[in-house]
Tab-separated table of C-alpha atoms in Angstrom:
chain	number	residue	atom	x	y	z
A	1	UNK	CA	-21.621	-107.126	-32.699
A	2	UNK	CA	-18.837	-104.455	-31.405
A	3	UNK	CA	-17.846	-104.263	-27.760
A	4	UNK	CA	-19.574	-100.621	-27.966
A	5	UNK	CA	-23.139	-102.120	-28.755
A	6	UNK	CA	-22.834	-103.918	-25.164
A	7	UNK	CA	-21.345	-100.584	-23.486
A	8	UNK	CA	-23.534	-98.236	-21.637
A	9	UNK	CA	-23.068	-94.071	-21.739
A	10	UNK	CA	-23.508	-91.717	-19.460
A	11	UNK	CA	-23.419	-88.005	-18.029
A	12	UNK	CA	-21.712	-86.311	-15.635
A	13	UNK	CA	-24.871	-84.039	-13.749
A	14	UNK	CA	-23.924	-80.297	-13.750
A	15	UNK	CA	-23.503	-80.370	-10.014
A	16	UNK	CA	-21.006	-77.446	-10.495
A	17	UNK	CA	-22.692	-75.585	-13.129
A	18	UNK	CA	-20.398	-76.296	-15.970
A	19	UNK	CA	-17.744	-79.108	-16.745
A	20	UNK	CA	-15.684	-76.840	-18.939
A	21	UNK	CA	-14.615	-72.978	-18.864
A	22	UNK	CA	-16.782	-71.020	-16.767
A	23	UNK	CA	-16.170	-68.439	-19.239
A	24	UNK	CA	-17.638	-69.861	-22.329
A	25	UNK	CA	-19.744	-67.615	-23.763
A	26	UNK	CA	-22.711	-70.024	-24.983
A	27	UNK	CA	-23.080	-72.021	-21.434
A	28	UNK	CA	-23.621	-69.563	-18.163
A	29	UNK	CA	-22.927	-71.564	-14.908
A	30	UNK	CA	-26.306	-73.340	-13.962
A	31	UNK	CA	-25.984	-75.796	-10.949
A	32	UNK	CA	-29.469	-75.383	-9.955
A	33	UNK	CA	-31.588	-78.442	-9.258
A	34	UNK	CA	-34.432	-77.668	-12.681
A	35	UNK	CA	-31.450	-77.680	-14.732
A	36	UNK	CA	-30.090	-81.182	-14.005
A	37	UNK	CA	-33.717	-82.186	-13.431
A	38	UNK	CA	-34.463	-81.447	-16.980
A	39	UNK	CA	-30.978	-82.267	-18.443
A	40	UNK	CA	-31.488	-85.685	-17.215
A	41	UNK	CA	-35.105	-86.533	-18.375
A	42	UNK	CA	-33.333	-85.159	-21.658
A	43	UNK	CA	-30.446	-87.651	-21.480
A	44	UNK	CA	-33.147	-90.510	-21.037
A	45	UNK	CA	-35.598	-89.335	-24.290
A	46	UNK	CA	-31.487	-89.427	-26.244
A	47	UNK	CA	-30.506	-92.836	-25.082
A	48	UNK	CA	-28.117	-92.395	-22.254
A	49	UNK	CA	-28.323	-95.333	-19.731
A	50	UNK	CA	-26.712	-93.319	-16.677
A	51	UNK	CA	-26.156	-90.374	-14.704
A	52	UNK	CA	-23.692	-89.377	-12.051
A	53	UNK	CA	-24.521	-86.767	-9.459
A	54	UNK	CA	-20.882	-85.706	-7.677
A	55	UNK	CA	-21.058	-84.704	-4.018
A	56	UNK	CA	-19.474	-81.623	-2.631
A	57	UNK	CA	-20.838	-79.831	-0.040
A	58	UNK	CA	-18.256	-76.718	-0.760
A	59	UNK	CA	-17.478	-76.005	-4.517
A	60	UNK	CA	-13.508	-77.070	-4.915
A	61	UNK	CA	-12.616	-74.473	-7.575
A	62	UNK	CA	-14.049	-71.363	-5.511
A	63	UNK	CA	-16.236	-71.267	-2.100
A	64	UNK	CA	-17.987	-68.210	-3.736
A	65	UNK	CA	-19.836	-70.846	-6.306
A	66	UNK	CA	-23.032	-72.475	-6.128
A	67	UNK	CA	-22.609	-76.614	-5.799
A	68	UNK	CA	-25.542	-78.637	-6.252
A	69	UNK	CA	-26.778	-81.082	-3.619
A	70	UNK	CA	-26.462	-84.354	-4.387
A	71	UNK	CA	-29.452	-86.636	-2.657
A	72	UNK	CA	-32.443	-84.673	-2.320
A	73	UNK	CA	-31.768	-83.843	-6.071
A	74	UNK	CA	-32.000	-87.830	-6.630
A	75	UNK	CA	-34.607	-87.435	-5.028
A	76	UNK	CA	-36.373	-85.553	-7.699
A	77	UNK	CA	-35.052	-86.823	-10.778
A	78	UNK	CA	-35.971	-90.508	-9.772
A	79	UNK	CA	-39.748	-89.138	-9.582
A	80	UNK	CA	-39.028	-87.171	-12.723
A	81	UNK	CA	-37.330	-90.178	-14.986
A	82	UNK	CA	-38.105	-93.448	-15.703
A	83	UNK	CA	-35.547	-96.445	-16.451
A	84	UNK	CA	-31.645	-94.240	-16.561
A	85	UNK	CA	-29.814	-95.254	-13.617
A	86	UNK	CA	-29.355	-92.826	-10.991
A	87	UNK	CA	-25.815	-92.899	-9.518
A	88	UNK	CA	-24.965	-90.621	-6.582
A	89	UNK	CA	-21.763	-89.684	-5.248
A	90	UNK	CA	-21.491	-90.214	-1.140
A	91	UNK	CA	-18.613	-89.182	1.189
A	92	UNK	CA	-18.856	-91.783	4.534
A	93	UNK	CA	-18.028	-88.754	6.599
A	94	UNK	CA	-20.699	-86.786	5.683
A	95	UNK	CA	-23.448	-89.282	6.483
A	96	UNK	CA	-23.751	-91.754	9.600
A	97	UNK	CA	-23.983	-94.963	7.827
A	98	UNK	CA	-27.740	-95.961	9.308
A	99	UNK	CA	-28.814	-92.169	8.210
A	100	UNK	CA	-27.415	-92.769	4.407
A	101	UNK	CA	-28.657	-95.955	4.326
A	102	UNK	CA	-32.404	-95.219	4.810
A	103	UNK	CA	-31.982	-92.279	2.587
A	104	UNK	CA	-30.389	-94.708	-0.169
A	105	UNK	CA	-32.631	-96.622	0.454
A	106	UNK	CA	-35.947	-94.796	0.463
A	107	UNK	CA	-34.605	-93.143	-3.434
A	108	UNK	CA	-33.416	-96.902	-4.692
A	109	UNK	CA	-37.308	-97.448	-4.057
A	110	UNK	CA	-38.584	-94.192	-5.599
A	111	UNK	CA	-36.653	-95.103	-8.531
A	112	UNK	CA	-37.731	-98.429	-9.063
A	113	UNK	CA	-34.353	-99.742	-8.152
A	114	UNK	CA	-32.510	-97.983	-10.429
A	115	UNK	CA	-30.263	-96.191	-7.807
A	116	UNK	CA	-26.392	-96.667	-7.426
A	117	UNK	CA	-23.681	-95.413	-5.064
A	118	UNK	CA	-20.449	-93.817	-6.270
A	119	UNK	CA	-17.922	-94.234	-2.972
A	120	UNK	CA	-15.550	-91.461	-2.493
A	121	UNK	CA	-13.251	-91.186	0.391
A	122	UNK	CA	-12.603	-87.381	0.023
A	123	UNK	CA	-10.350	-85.504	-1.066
A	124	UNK	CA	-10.940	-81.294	-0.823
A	125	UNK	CA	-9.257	-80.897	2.910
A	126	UNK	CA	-11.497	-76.986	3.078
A	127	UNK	CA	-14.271	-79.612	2.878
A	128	UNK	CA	-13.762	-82.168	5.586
A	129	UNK	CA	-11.974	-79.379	7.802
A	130	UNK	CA	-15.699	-77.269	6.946
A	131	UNK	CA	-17.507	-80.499	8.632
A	132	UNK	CA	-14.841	-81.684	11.633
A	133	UNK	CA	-14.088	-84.934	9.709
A	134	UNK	CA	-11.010	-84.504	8.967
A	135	UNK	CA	-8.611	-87.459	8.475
A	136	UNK	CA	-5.549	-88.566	6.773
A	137	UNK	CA	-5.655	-90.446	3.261
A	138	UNK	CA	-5.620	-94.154	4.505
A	139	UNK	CA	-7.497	-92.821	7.683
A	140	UNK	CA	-10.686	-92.288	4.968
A	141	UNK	CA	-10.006	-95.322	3.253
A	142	UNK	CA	-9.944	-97.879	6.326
A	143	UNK	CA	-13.075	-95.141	7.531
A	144	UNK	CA	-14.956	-95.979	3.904
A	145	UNK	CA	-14.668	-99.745	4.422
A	146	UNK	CA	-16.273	-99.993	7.922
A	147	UNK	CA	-18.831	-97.541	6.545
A	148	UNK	CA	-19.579	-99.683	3.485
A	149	UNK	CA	-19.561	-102.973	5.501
A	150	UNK	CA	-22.364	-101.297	7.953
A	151	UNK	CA	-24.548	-99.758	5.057
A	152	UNK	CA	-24.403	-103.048	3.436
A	153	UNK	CA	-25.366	-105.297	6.443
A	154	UNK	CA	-28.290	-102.867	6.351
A	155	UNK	CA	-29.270	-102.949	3.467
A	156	UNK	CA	-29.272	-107.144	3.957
A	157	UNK	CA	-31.815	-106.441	6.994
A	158	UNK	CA	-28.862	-107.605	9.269
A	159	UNK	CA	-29.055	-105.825	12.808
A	160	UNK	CA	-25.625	-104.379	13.732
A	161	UNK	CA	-23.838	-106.145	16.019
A	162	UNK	CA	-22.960	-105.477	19.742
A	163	UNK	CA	-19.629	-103.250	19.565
A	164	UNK	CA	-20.118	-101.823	16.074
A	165	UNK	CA	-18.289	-98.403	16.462
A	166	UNK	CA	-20.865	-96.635	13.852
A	167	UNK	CA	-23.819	-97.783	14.698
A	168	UNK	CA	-25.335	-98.646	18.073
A	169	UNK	CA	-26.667	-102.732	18.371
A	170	UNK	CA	-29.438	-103.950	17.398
A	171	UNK	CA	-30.423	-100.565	14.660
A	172	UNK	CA	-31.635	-102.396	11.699
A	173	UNK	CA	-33.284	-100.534	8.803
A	174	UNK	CA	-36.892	-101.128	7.578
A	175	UNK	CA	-38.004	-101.829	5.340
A	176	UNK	CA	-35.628	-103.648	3.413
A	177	UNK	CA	-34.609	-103.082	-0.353
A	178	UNK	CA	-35.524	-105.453	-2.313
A	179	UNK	CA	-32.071	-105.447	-3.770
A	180	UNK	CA	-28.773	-103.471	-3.005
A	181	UNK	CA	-27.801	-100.281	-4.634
A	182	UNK	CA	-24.830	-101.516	-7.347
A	183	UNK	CA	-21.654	-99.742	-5.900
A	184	UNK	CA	-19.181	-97.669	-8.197
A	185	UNK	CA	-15.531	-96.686	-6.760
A	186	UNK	CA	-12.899	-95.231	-7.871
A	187	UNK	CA	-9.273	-94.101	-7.323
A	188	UNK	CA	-6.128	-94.338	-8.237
A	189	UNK	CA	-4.011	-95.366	-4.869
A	190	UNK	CA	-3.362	-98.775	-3.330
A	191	UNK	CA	-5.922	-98.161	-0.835
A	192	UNK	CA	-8.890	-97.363	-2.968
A	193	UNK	CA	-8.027	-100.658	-4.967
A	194	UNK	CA	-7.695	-103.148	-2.470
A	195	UNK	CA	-11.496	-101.289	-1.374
A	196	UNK	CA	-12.980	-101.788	-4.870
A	197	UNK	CA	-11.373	-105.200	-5.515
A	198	UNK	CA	-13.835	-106.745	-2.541
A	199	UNK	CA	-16.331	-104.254	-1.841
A	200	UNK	CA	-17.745	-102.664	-5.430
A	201	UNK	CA	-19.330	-103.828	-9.024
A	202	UNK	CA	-17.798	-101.370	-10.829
A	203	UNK	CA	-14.593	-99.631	-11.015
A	204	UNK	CA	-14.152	-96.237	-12.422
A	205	UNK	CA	-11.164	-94.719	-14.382
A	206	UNK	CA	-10.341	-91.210	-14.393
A	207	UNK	CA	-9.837	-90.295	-18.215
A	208	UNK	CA	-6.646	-91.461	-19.578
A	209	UNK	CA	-5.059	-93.308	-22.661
A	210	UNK	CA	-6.313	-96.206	-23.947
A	211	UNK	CA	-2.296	-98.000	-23.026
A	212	UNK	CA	-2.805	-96.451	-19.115
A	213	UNK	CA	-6.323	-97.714	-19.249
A	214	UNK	CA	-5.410	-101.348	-19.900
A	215	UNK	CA	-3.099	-101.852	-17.295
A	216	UNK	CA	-5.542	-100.850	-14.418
A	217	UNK	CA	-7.914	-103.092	-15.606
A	218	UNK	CA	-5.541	-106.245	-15.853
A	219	UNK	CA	-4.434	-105.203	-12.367
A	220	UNK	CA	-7.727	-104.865	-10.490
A	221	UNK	CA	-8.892	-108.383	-12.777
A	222	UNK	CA	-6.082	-110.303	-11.521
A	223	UNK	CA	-7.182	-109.415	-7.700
A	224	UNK	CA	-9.361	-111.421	-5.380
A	225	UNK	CA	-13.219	-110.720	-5.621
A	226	UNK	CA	-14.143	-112.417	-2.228
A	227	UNK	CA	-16.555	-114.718	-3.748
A	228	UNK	CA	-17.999	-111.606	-5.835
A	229	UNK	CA	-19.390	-111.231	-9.292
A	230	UNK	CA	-16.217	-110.432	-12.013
A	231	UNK	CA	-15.855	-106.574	-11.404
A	232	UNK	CA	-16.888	-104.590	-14.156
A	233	UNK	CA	-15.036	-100.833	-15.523
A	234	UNK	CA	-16.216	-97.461	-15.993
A	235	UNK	CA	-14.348	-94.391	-17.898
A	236	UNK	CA	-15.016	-90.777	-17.187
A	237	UNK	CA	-14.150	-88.740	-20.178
A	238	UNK	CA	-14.418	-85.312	-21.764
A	239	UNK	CA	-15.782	-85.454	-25.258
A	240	UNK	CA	-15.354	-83.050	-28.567
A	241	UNK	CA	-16.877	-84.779	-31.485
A	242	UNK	CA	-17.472	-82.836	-34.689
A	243	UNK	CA	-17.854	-83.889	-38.413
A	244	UNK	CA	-13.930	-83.681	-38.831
A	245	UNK	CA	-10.869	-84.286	-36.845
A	246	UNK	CA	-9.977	-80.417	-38.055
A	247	UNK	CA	-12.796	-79.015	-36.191
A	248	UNK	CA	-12.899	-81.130	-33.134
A	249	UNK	CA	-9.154	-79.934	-33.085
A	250	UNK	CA	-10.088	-76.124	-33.024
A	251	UNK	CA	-12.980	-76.498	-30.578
A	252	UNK	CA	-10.805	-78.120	-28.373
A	253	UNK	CA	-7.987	-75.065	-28.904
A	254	UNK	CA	-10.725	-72.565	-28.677
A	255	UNK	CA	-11.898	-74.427	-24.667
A	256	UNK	CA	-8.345	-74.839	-23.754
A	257	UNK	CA	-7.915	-71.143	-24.367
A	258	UNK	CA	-11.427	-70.037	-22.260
A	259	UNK	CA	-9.909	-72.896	-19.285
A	260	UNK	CA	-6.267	-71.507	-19.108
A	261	UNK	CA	-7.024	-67.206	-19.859
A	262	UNK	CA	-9.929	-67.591	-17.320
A	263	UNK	CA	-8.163	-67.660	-14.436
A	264	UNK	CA	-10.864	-70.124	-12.797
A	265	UNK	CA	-9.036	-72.374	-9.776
A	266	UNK	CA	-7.256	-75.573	-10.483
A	267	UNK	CA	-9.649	-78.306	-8.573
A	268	UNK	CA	-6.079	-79.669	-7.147
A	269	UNK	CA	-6.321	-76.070	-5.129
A	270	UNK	CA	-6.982	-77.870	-1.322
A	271	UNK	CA	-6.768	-81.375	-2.434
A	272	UNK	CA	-5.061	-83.642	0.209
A	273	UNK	CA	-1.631	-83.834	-1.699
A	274	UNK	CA	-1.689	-87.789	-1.276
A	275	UNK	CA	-4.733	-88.372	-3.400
A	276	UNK	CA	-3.416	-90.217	-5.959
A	277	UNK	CA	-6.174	-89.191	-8.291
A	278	UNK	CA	-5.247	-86.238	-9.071
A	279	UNK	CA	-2.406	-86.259	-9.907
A	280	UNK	CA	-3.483	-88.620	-13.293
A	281	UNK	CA	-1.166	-87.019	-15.954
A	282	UNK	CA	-0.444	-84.530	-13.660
A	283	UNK	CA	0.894	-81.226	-15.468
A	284	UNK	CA	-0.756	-82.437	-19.252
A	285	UNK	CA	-3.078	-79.651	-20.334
A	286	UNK	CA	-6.950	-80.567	-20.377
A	287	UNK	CA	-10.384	-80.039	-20.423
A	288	UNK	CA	-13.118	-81.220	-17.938
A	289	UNK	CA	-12.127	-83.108	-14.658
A	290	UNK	CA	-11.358	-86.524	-13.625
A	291	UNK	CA	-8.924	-87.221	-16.687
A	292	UNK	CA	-10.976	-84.343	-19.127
A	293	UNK	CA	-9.998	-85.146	-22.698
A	294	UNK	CA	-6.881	-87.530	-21.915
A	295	UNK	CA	-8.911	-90.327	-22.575
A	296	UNK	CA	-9.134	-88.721	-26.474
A	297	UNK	CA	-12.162	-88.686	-27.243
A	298	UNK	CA	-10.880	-85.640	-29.247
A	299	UNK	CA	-11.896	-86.059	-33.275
A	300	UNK	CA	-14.738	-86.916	-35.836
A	301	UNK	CA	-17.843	-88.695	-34.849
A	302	UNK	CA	-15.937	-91.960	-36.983
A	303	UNK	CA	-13.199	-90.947	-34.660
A	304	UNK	CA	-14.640	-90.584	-31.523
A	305	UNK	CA	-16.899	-93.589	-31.940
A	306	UNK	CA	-13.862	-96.140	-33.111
A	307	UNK	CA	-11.966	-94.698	-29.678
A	308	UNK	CA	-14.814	-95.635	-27.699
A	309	UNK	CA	-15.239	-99.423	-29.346
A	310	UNK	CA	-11.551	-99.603	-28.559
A	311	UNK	CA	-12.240	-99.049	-24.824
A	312	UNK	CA	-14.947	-101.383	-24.897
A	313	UNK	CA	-13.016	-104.060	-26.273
A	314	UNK	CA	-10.356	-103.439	-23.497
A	315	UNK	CA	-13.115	-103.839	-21.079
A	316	UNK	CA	-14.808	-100.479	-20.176
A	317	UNK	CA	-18.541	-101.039	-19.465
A	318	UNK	CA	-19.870	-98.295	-18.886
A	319	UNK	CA	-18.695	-94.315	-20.465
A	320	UNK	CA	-19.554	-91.481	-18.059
A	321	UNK	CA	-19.152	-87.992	-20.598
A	322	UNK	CA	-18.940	-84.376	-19.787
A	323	UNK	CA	-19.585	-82.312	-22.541
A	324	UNK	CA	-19.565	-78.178	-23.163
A	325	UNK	CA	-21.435	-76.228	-24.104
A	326	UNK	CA	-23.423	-79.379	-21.979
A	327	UNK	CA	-26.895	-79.831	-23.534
A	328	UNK	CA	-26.384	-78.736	-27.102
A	329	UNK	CA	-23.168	-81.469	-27.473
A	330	UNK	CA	-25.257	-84.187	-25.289
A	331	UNK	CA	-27.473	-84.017	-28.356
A	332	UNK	CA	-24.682	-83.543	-30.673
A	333	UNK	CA	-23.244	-87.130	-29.407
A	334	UNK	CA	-26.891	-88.432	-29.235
A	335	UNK	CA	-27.403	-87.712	-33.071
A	336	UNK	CA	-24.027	-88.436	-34.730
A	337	UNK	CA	-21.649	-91.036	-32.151
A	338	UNK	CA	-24.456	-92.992	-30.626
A	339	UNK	CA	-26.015	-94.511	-34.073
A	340	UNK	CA	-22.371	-95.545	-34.829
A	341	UNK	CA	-22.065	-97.491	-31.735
A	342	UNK	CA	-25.672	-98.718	-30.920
């Protein structure tokens, strides 16, 4: 057995209406709720074990675009699927923590359990500035671990105490999961490491080489857990497979080319300039976000799946994948990288 037939795969929900060029000519921007609905109940008939709907409230390459919203689409796709976990994306400063929790909470039970939280502090300033939250980088971080701490103590049943600052004493939510949503974090500073280390079950990695990749996992193994289960790893990466490295190449010329003559806005346009994640290979040309195509899963399907299998043995769990044009290489991946690693 490889470390890729214990590895889960996932995709990145169209929230913006495309991962790739806006421009390309086969996939028209679609970030309506039907289409991740049904792109979704699709990933689950192929074999994908997750999905991760992002949160933005305002799109970060252009204000003009349609964003889709993230929880009442959960909503729907956990009455729509049946066993894929459901991971969301939540901001603390966009929800009071009581609020969020009995949302979370009603969907986790909707879906059978199968919902998850993805943490992020924040990062598009136009965003917080758009909702009067806004606050400096540590500010969000030291703001996302009270948060967590209350939504957790609710989710335990716990009443808050007297002199919690987010909630009032004695709110409690009922009823009570019958479990806690897993929690998924990410990021690249200090901060948002120290916050992962002791408060989440999975870690995720922006897209990067398999070398960079390694060394963020040794560091966040070697820190203390609080007592906590070992912390496992998730990669976001941008993926071209194609029956030869030749033609993987060219597709990934020909999306580079749509990306860079499109004019479309960097996503670092507004971004606080101390968020560490972005600026992951900073100034490297790529495809997709969050790391795109650094991770390389750039090549044949032989190729692609023996760069997975490498991750996996380094200790990545779990392989969240933006594809374009989105649901014709979903299936391509499905059909001809999947069999080679399940």
């Amino acid at each position: 057995m490889t470390a890729s037939t214990r590895a889960r795969f996932g995709i990145w929900a169209p929230v913006y209406g495309t991962w790739g060029a806006r421009t390309h000519p086969d996939e028209i921007p679609d970030a309506s709720y039907r289409r991740t609905r049904d792109l979704v109940v699709r990933a689950e008939e192929l074999g994908f074990d997750s999905t991760l709907v992002a949160q933005h409230v305002l799109h970060p390459g252009d204000l003009e675009h349609d964003v889709l919203e993230t929880w009442s689409t959960l909503a729907g796709v956990a009455e729509a699927t049946s066993h894929i976990e459901l991971i969301g994306a939540i901001k603390p400063l966009l929800f009071n923590p009581l609020v969020f929790a009995k949302v979370a909470a009603n969907i986790h039970d909707m879906a059978a359990q199968r919902l998850a939280i993805n943490l992020v502090s924040g990062w598009f300033l136009p965003e917080l500035a758009a909702i009067g939250a806004e606050a400096d980088h540590d500010e969000r971080y030291a703001y996302s671990k009270e948060w967590l701490d209350a939504v957790g103590a609710l989710w335990d049943g716990i009443p808050a105490a007297a002199g919690a600052e987010l909630v009032g004493a004695g709110a409690r939510l009922r009823p009570v999961p019958k479990r806690r949503p897993r929690v998924y974090l990410g990021g690249e500073s200090e901060p948002a490491r120290q916050l992962a280390a002791s408060h989440s079950d999975v870690f995720f990695l922006n897209g990067r080489p398999l070398a960079d990749a390694e060394e963020i996992i040794a560091d966040m193994r070697a820190r203390d857990r609080n007592g906590r289960a070992p912390l496992e790893f998730g990669l976001s990466a941008f993926v071209i497979a194609r029956p030869t490295a030749r033609e993987a190449q060219q597709q990934l010329d020909f999306l580079q080319g749509l990306v860079s003559g499109s004019g479309q806005r960097d996503r670092t346009t507004g971004a606080d300039p101390a968020t560490a994640m972005l600026k992951v290979r900073e100034g490297q040309s790529r495809v997709g976000t969050n790391g795109g195509t650094l991770a390389g899963l750039v090549g044949s399907y032989d190729e692609v799946a023996h760069r997975i299998d490498q991750f996996a043995r380094a200790g990545i769990d779990l392989f969240m994948l933006q594809f374009q044009p989105l649901e014709a290489e979903m299936e391509r991946f499905a059909a001809h990288v999947l069999p080679r690693l399940k």
